[in-house]
Coordinates of C-alpha atoms in Angstrom, one line a residue:
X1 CA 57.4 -0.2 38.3
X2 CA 57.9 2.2 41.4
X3 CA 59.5 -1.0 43.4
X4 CA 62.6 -1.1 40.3
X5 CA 63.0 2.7 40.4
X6 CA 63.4 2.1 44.5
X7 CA 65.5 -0.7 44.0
X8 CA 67.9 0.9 41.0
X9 CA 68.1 4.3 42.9
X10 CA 68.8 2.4 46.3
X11 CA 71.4 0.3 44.7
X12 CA 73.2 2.8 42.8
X13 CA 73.5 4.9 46.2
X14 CA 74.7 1.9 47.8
X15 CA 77.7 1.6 44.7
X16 CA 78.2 5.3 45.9
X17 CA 78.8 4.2 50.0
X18 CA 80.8 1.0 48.8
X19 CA 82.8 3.1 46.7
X20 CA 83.3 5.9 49.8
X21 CA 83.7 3.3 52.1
X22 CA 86.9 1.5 50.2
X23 CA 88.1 4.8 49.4
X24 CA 88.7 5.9 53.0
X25 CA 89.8 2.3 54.4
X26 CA 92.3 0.8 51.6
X27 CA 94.1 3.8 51.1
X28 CA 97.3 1.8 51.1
X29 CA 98.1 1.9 47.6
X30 CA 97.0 4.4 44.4
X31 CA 95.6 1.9 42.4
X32 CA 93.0 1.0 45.0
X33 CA 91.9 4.8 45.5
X34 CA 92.0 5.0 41.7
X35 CA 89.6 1.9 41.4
X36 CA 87.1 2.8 44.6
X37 CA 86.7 6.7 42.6
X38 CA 85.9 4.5 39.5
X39 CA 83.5 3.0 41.2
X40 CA 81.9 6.3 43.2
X41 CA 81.5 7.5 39.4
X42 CA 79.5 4.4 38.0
X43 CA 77.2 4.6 41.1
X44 CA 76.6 8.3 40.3
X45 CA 76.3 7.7 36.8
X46 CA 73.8 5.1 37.1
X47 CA 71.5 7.9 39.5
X48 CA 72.5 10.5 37.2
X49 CA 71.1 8.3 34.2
X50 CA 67.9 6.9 36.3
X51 CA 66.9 10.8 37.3
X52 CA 67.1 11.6 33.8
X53 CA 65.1 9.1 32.0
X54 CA 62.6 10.7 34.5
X55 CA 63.0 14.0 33.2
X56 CA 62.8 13.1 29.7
X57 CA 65.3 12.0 27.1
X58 CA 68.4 14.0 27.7
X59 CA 71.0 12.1 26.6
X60 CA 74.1 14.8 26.4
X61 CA 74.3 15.6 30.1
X62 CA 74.5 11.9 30.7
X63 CA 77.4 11.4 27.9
X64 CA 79.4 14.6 29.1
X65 CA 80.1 13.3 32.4
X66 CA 80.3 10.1 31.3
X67 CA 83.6 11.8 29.0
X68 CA 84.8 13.4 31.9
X69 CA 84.9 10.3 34.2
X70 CA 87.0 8.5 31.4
X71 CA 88.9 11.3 31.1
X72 CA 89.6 11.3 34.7
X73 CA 90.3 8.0 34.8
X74 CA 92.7 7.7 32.0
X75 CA 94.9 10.5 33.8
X76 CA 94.5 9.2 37.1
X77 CA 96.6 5.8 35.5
X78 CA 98.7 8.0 33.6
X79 CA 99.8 9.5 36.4
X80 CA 99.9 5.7 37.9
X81 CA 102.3 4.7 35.7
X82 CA 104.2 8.3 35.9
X83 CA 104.6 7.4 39.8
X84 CA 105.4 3.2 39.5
X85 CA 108.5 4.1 37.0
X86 CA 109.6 7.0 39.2
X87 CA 109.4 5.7 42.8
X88 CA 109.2 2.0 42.0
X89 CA 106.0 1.1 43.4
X90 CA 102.4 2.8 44.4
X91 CA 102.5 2.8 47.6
X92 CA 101.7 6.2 49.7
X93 CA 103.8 5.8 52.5
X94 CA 106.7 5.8 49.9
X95 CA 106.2 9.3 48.4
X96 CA 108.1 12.0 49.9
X97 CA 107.1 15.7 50.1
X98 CA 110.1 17.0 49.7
X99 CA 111.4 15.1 46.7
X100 CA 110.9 17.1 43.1

């Protein structure tokens, strides 16, 4: 049993340094940095849910920030498709500062 808690807690950290890792090198376009945060937030929910099933059976932390990382993610393509019908694609290199 302690060799699948090692293994589920080492793989869900390694979802976390995947997901850090393609956040900071494909930062080319928004929908990749949209996806790689995704993916940070699955890693952290999965140790979030692993450390408490330890703890005992608190379910309501786990689904409150599970709510808040669909949230997130539902505004993060909102504003995805806010930024493809106004600039005409989602790349970074295209937005400009200035511009209102």
């Amino acid at each position: 049993m302690a060799n699948f808690s090692l293994l589920s807690i080492s793989s869900s950290l390694l979802m976390i340094f995947c997901g850090l890792w393609s956040f900071i090198s494909y930062h080319k376009h928004l929908l990749n940095s949209l996806l790689s945060l995704e993916f940070m937030m699955l890693g952290i929910f999965w140790l979030l849910s692993l450390q408490m099933s330890n703890v005992g059976s608190e379910v309501y932390f786990g689904l409150f920030f599970l709510t808040l990382t669909v949230c997130e993610g539902a505004l993060g393509l909102a504003l995805l498709v806010l930024i493809v019908r106004s600039h005409g694609n989602d790349y970074f290199k295209s937005f400009n500062i200035l511009e209102c």
